[in-house]
Structures are given as structure tokens and as C-alpha cells.
mmCIF file of C-alpha atoms in Angstrom:
data_model
loop_
_atom_site.group_PDB
_atom_site.id
_atom_site.type_symbol
_atom_site.label_atom_id
_atom_site.label_comp_id
_atom_site.label_asym_id
_atom_site.label_seq_id
_atom_site.Cartn_x
_atom_site.Cartn_y
_atom_site.Cartn_z
ATOM 1 C CA LEU A 68 129.377 95.268 143.787
ATOM 2 C CA GLU A 69 130.430 94.833 147.537
ATOM 3 C CA ASP A 70 128.677 91.583 148.449
ATOM 4 C CA SER A 71 129.191 89.624 145.300
ATOM 5 C CA ALA A 72 130.379 86.182 146.498
ATOM 6 C CA PHE A 73 132.557 86.656 142.796
ATOM 7 C CA GLY A 74 134.042 89.892 140.682
ATOM 8 C CA LEU A 75 130.572 90.849 139.466
ATOM 9 C CA GLU A 76 132.550 94.382 137.916
ATOM 10 C CA ASP A 77 134.830 91.475 135.436
ATOM 11 C CA GLU A 78 131.085 89.642 135.384
ATOM 12 C CA LEU A 79 128.926 92.881 133.877
ATOM 13 C CA ALA A 80 132.123 93.529 131.359
ATOM 14 C CA MET A 81 131.723 90.243 129.993
ATOM 15 C CA MET A 82 127.608 90.390 129.905
ATOM 16 C CA LEU A 83 127.863 94.418 128.403
ATOM 17 C CA GLY A 84 130.728 92.607 125.517
ATOM 18 C CA GLU A 85 127.580 89.961 124.824
ATOM 19 C CA ARG A 86 124.989 92.268 124.679
ATOM 20 C CA VAL A 87 126.471 94.672 122.166
ATOM 21 C CA GLY A 88 127.080 91.776 119.903
ATOM 22 C CA ARG A 89 123.573 90.547 120.189
ATOM 23 C CA ILE A 90 122.713 94.079 118.540
ATOM 24 C CA GLN A 91 125.569 94.453 116.762
ATOM 25 C CA GLU A 92 123.883 90.653 115.118
ATOM 26 C CA GLU A 93 120.257 92.607 114.702
ATOM 27 C CA GLU A 94 121.277 94.825 113.262
ATOM 28 C CA PHE A 95 123.787 93.750 110.555
ATOM 29 C CA THR A 96 121.262 91.482 109.985
ATOM 30 C CA VAL A 97 118.526 93.926 109.641
ATOM 31 C CA GLY A 98 118.976 97.041 110.074
ATOM 32 C CA THR A 99 117.793 99.671 107.063
ATOM 33 C CA GLY A 100 121.321 101.767 107.101
ATOM 34 C CA ALA A 101 119.124 105.132 107.946
ATOM 35 C CA ALA A 102 120.608 105.645 111.887
ATOM 36 C CA MET A 103 121.753 102.061 111.744
ATOM 37 C CA PRO A 104 124.209 100.088 109.509
ATOM 38 C CA GLN A 105 122.952 98.297 106.539
ATOM 39 C CA GLY A 106 121.279 95.010 107.959
ATOM 40 C CA ILE A 107 122.129 91.722 104.829
ATOM 41 C CA VAL A 108 118.996 90.801 104.296
ATOM 42 C CA HIS A 109 117.995 95.134 103.646
ATOM 43 C CA GLY A 110 121.449 95.377 101.403
ATOM 44 C CA SER A 111 120.428 91.996 99.602
ATOM 45 C CA ALA A 112 118.897 91.391 96.285
ATOM 46 C CA PHE A 113 116.202 89.474 94.339
ATOM 47 C CA GLY A 114 116.528 86.364 93.685
ATOM 48 C CA LYS A 115 113.804 83.877 94.275
ATOM 49 C CA THR A 116 110.346 84.596 94.776
ATOM 50 C CA ALA A 117 108.593 80.939 96.449
ATOM 51 C CA ALA A 118 106.278 79.183 95.235
ATOM 52 C CA ASN A 119 103.783 79.629 98.078
ATOM 53 C CA ALA A 120 103.678 82.345 100.171
ATOM 54 C CA ALA A 121 103.462 79.923 103.419
ATOM 55 C CA SER A 122 105.868 77.493 102.322
ATOM 56 C CA LEU A 123 108.994 76.009 101.351
ATOM 57 C CA VAL A 124 110.243 73.493 98.553
ATOM 58 C CA GLY A 125 112.874 72.037 97.422
ATOM 59 C CA ASP A 126 113.440 73.665 93.771
ATOM 60 C CA ASP A 127 113.177 77.158 95.565
ATOM 61 C CA PHE A 128 116.496 76.948 96.699
ATOM 62 C CA LEU A 129 118.241 75.438 93.752
ATOM 63 C CA ASP A 130 116.144 78.847 92.044
ATOM 64 C CA LEU A 131 117.628 80.113 94.699
ATOM 65 C CA ILE A 132 121.344 79.222 94.869
ATOM 66 C CA HIS A 133 121.498 79.390 91.328
ATOM 67 C CA SER A 134 120.250 83.281 90.829
ATOM 68 C CA VAL A 135 123.305 83.503 92.837
ATOM 69 C CA ASP A 136 126.351 84.418 90.242
ATOM 70 C CA PRO A 137 128.166 81.153 89.584
ATOM 71 C CA ALA A 138 131.919 83.218 90.733
ATOM 72 C CA TYR A 139 129.938 83.908 93.261
ATOM 73 C CA ARG A 140 128.738 79.941 94.325
ATOM 74 C CA ARG A 141 131.941 78.824 94.152
ATOM 75 C CA ASP A 142 133.438 81.421 97.032
ATOM 76 C CA PRO A 143 134.372 79.642 100.212
ATOM 77 C CA SER A 144 132.111 82.021 101.934
ATOM 78 C CA PHE A 145 129.199 80.930 99.967
ATOM 79 C CA ALA A 146 126.414 79.546 101.491
ATOM 80 C CA LEU A 147 122.665 80.052 103.046
ATOM 81 C CA MET A 148 121.085 81.834 105.770
ATOM 82 C CA MET A 149 118.546 81.273 107.652
ATOM 83 C CA HIS A 150 115.859 81.721 111.440
ATOM 84 C CA ASP A 151 116.520 78.333 112.965
ATOM 85 C CA LEU A 152 112.522 77.601 112.646
ATOM 86 C CA VAL A 153 112.490 78.208 109.111
ATOM 87 C CA PHE A 154 115.128 75.264 109.167
ATOM 88 C CA ALA A 155 113.352 73.340 111.219
ATOM 89 C CA ALA A 156 111.025 73.258 108.148
ATOM 90 C CA VAL A 157 113.466 72.647 105.563
ATOM 91 C CA ARG A 158 114.065 69.257 108.005
ATOM 92 C CA LYS A 159 110.744 68.348 107.636
ATOM 93 C CA ILE A 160 111.109 68.813 102.665
ATOM 94 C CA LYS A 161 110.915 65.638 100.870
ATOM 95 C CA ASP A 162 112.128 65.892 97.148
ATOM 96 C CA SER A 163 109.655 63.361 94.682
ATOM 97 C CA GLN A 164 110.684 59.402 96.136
ATOM 98 C CA GLY A 165 110.526 61.515 99.206
ATOM 99 C CA ARG A 166 113.861 61.956 100.424
ATOM 100 C CA TYR A 167 115.120 64.277 102.234
ATOM 101 C CA LEU A 168 116.296 67.262 101.475
ATOM 102 C CA PHE A 169 118.537 68.467 104.698
ATOM 103 C CA GLU A 170 121.860 66.817 104.529
ATOM 104 C CA GLU A 171 123.040 66.445 108.743
ATOM 105 C CA GLY A 172 126.805 67.598 109.170
ATOM 106 C CA GLN A 173 129.448 65.294 109.604
ATOM 107 C CA ASN A 174 132.446 66.031 111.136
ATOM 108 C CA GLY A 175 132.116 68.629 112.925
ATOM 109 C CA MET A 176 130.789 69.825 109.394
ATOM 110 C CA PRO A 177 128.082 72.256 108.991
ATOM 111 C CA PRO A 178 124.342 70.767 107.714
ATOM 112 C CA ARG A 179 124.500 71.305 104.134
ATOM 113 C CA ILE A 180 121.232 71.422 101.092
ATOM 114 C CA LYS A 181 121.901 69.979 98.498
ATOM 115 C CA GLY A 182 125.557 71.052 99.003
ATOM 116 C CA VAL A 183 125.272 73.878 100.367
ATOM 117 C CA PRO A 184 126.144 74.969 104.534
ATOM 118 C CA VAL A 185 123.510 76.619 106.335
ATOM 119 C CA VAL A 186 124.383 78.637 108.882
ATOM 120 C CA ILE A 187 121.239 79.760 111.883
ATOM 121 C CA ASN A 188 120.991 82.703 112.260
ATOM 122 C CA GLN A 189 117.828 84.083 114.795
ATOM 123 C CA ASN A 190 117.357 87.382 113.395
ATOM 124 C CA MET A 191 116.016 86.546 110.088
ATOM 125 C CA ALA A 192 112.103 86.271 109.605
ATOM 126 C CA SER A 193 111.048 83.165 111.642
ATOM 127 C CA THR A 194 107.891 82.617 110.197
ATOM 128 C CA ILE A 195 107.378 81.572 106.639
ATOM 129 C CA ALA A 196 104.011 83.882 105.305
ATOM 130 C CA SER A 197 104.237 86.807 102.499
ATOM 131 C CA GLY A 198 106.821 88.616 101.970
ATOM 132 C CA ALA A 199 108.943 87.701 104.562
ATOM 133 C CA LYS A 200 112.482 87.065 103.157
ATOM 134 C CA THR A 201 113.076 83.786 104.668
ATOM 135 C CA VAL A 202 115.975 82.156 103.424
ATOM 136 C CA LEU A 203 119.750 84.609 101.725
ATOM 137 C CA ALA A 204 121.908 82.034 99.639
ATOM 138 C CA GLY A 205 125.669 84.470 98.619
ATOM 139 C CA ALA A 206 128.790 84.739 99.235
ATOM 140 C CA PHE A 207 128.672 85.815 103.105
ATOM 141 C CA ARG A 208 132.473 87.743 102.221
ATOM 142 C CA LYS A 209 130.732 90.560 100.582
ATOM 143 C CA TYR A 210 128.671 91.626 103.891
ATOM 144 C CA LYS A 211 131.906 94.580 105.231
ATOM 145 C CA VAL A 212 131.604 95.481 109.313
ATOM 146 C CA ARG A 213 133.326 98.931 110.011
ATOM 147 C CA ASP A 214 134.309 98.548 114.006
ATOM 148 C CA VAL A 215 135.568 101.466 114.996
ATOM 149 C CA ASN A 216 137.895 101.790 118.769
ATOM 150 C CA ARG A 217 136.346 97.835 120.692
ATOM 151 C CA VAL A 218 133.816 98.026 123.090
ATOM 152 C CA ARG A 219 133.437 101.176 125.439
ATOM 153 C CA VAL A 220 132.927 100.373 128.972
ATOM 154 C CA LYS A 221 131.530 103.127 131.655
ATOM 155 C CA ARG A 222 131.272 103.256 135.005
ATOM 156 C CA LEU A 223 128.522 105.533 136.491
ATOM 157 C CA GLU A 224 128.503 106.282 140.118
ATOM 158 C CA GLU A 225 127.285 110.417 140.800
ATOM 159 C CA ARG A 226 124.621 108.758 138.687
ATOM 160 C CA TYR A 227 123.278 106.199 141.659
ATOM 161 C CA ALA A 228 125.227 108.105 144.460
ATOM 162 C CA ASP A 229 121.948 109.135 145.676
ATOM 163 C CA TYR A 230 120.930 105.313 146.015
ATOM 164 C CA ASP A 231 124.186 104.388 146.901
ATOM 165 C CA GLN A 232 123.760 102.553 143.723
ATOM 166 C CA VAL A 233 126.781 101.499 141.115
ATOM 167 C CA GLY A 234 125.248 101.295 137.228
ATOM 168 C CA PHE A 235 127.158 100.533 133.721
ATOM 169 C CA VAL A 236 126.546 100.770 130.841
ATOM 170 C CA ALA A 237 128.716 100.173 127.246
ATOM 171 C CA PHE A 238 128.987 101.924 123.609
ATOM 172 C CA MET A 239 130.133 100.232 120.676
ATOM 173 C CA ARG A 240 130.465 103.194 117.546
ATOM 174 C CA SER A 241 129.685 100.228 113.921
ATOM 175 C CA ASP A 242 128.814 100.109 110.551
ATOM 176 C CA GLY A 243 127.165 97.438 107.688
ATOM 177 C CA LYS A 244 126.596 97.511 103.778
ATOM 178 C CA VAL A 245 126.517 95.081 101.710
ATOM 179 C CA LEU A 246 129.565 95.236 99.088
ATOM 180 C CA ASP A 247 127.392 94.752 95.565
ATOM 181 C CA ALA A 248 129.175 95.937 91.962
ATOM 182 C CA GLY A 249 125.673 94.763 90.606
ATOM 183 C CA THR A 250 126.232 91.951 90.581
ATOM 184 C CA GLY A 251 123.686 90.297 93.451
ATOM 185 C CA PRO A 252 126.533 88.205 96.215
ATOM 186 C CA ILE A 253 123.722 88.354 98.269
ATOM 187 C CA LYS A 254 119.943 87.432 96.967
ATOM 188 C CA HIS A 255 116.814 86.474 98.960
ATOM 189 C CA LEU A 256 114.072 84.332 98.985
ATOM 190 C CA VAL A 257 110.680 86.217 99.250
ATOM 191 C CA HIS A 258 107.671 84.660 99.749
ATOM 192 C CA PRO A 259 104.133 85.686 97.217
#
């Protein structure tokens, strides 16, 4: 800390905050609900079995989108969520007339598939394989996150005093869960 050419403590606080955010994103995506938040993938309902174990076709998206109740499809938060590598595979899908399914985002708008916005989440399954839940569709406002207080950073001086060093650790208490009244506001596509 003494030899730093810039405000290291401030930089460490930002880095720890980013790290906590990345851990939260992972747990809010794939958490099991046991000793961690219920992730959105775990809390999603079955929507559609993909036509193929190792690929996606355009009809998979239409069937998944329409597996969600129309009331949720009208919700402003309705979107598709997938890993960027899955999205790369999606960008290559063509319909029977050779037209790409994927629609580039215009004027700062997100990319779309059949008019539905696409959200990239690097914690979703990255490989299209048997048993993988690769795509979610739903009203994502139905996934609720509860943060208790804010990120707390602790400076550990005594612990590393023998080496004239200082350590830092950050804590955050959070939980998350899909609010589902039995109608499946968020559904997943699973590969056979």
C-alpha cells in the first residue's frame, strides 16, 4: 500500500465489488437454492425439448417463446437469455428460405430473435449438448433479488502483520428466487 503509485485501497474496493457482482451473477443464474440463491435456470419451468441434442433450429425458439403464457410475453421484461457461444450458434441458423433467424439490434436496441430481445449471460450453459438447458425465455422481472445491506469490505491488518502486509475481504448477503404462481413465467429449452 505504501509503494502504490495510485490509490490502491480505492481500486481494491472497486475490484472486490466487481468480484462480488460476478459471484452473484453466477449464483443468480445457476444456483441450486441450497446454501445459495435459487438460480434462474434452476427456478425456470420446462418449456421445450430441442429438436436435436447438439444443435438448435428456428422452431425451437418459436416453441419456447410460445410455451410461456401470453400475459408474460407482453411483459416489457420478456426476453431470451443464453450464453454468448450459444448465441454465436444461433446467429448461423437460417430458415427454409435461407434467411437468418437473427436480427441485428438497431439504434442501440438489443439483438432479437423473432422480435424477442436477447440477453447474453456468460453463466448459462455454453455448450449445446444432451441435457443442457441452453436458452431461457420469460418475463425476467419475475426473478427477484434481495440484497441485505451492501458490500462490506474488511481490512485485515493483524492477520498478515508478521509479513508487514494487509489483506482485504468483501462480504455481501443476497438471495434470489423465481416468483411463480404456477404459471411458469420463465421457461427453459433443454436438449434431448
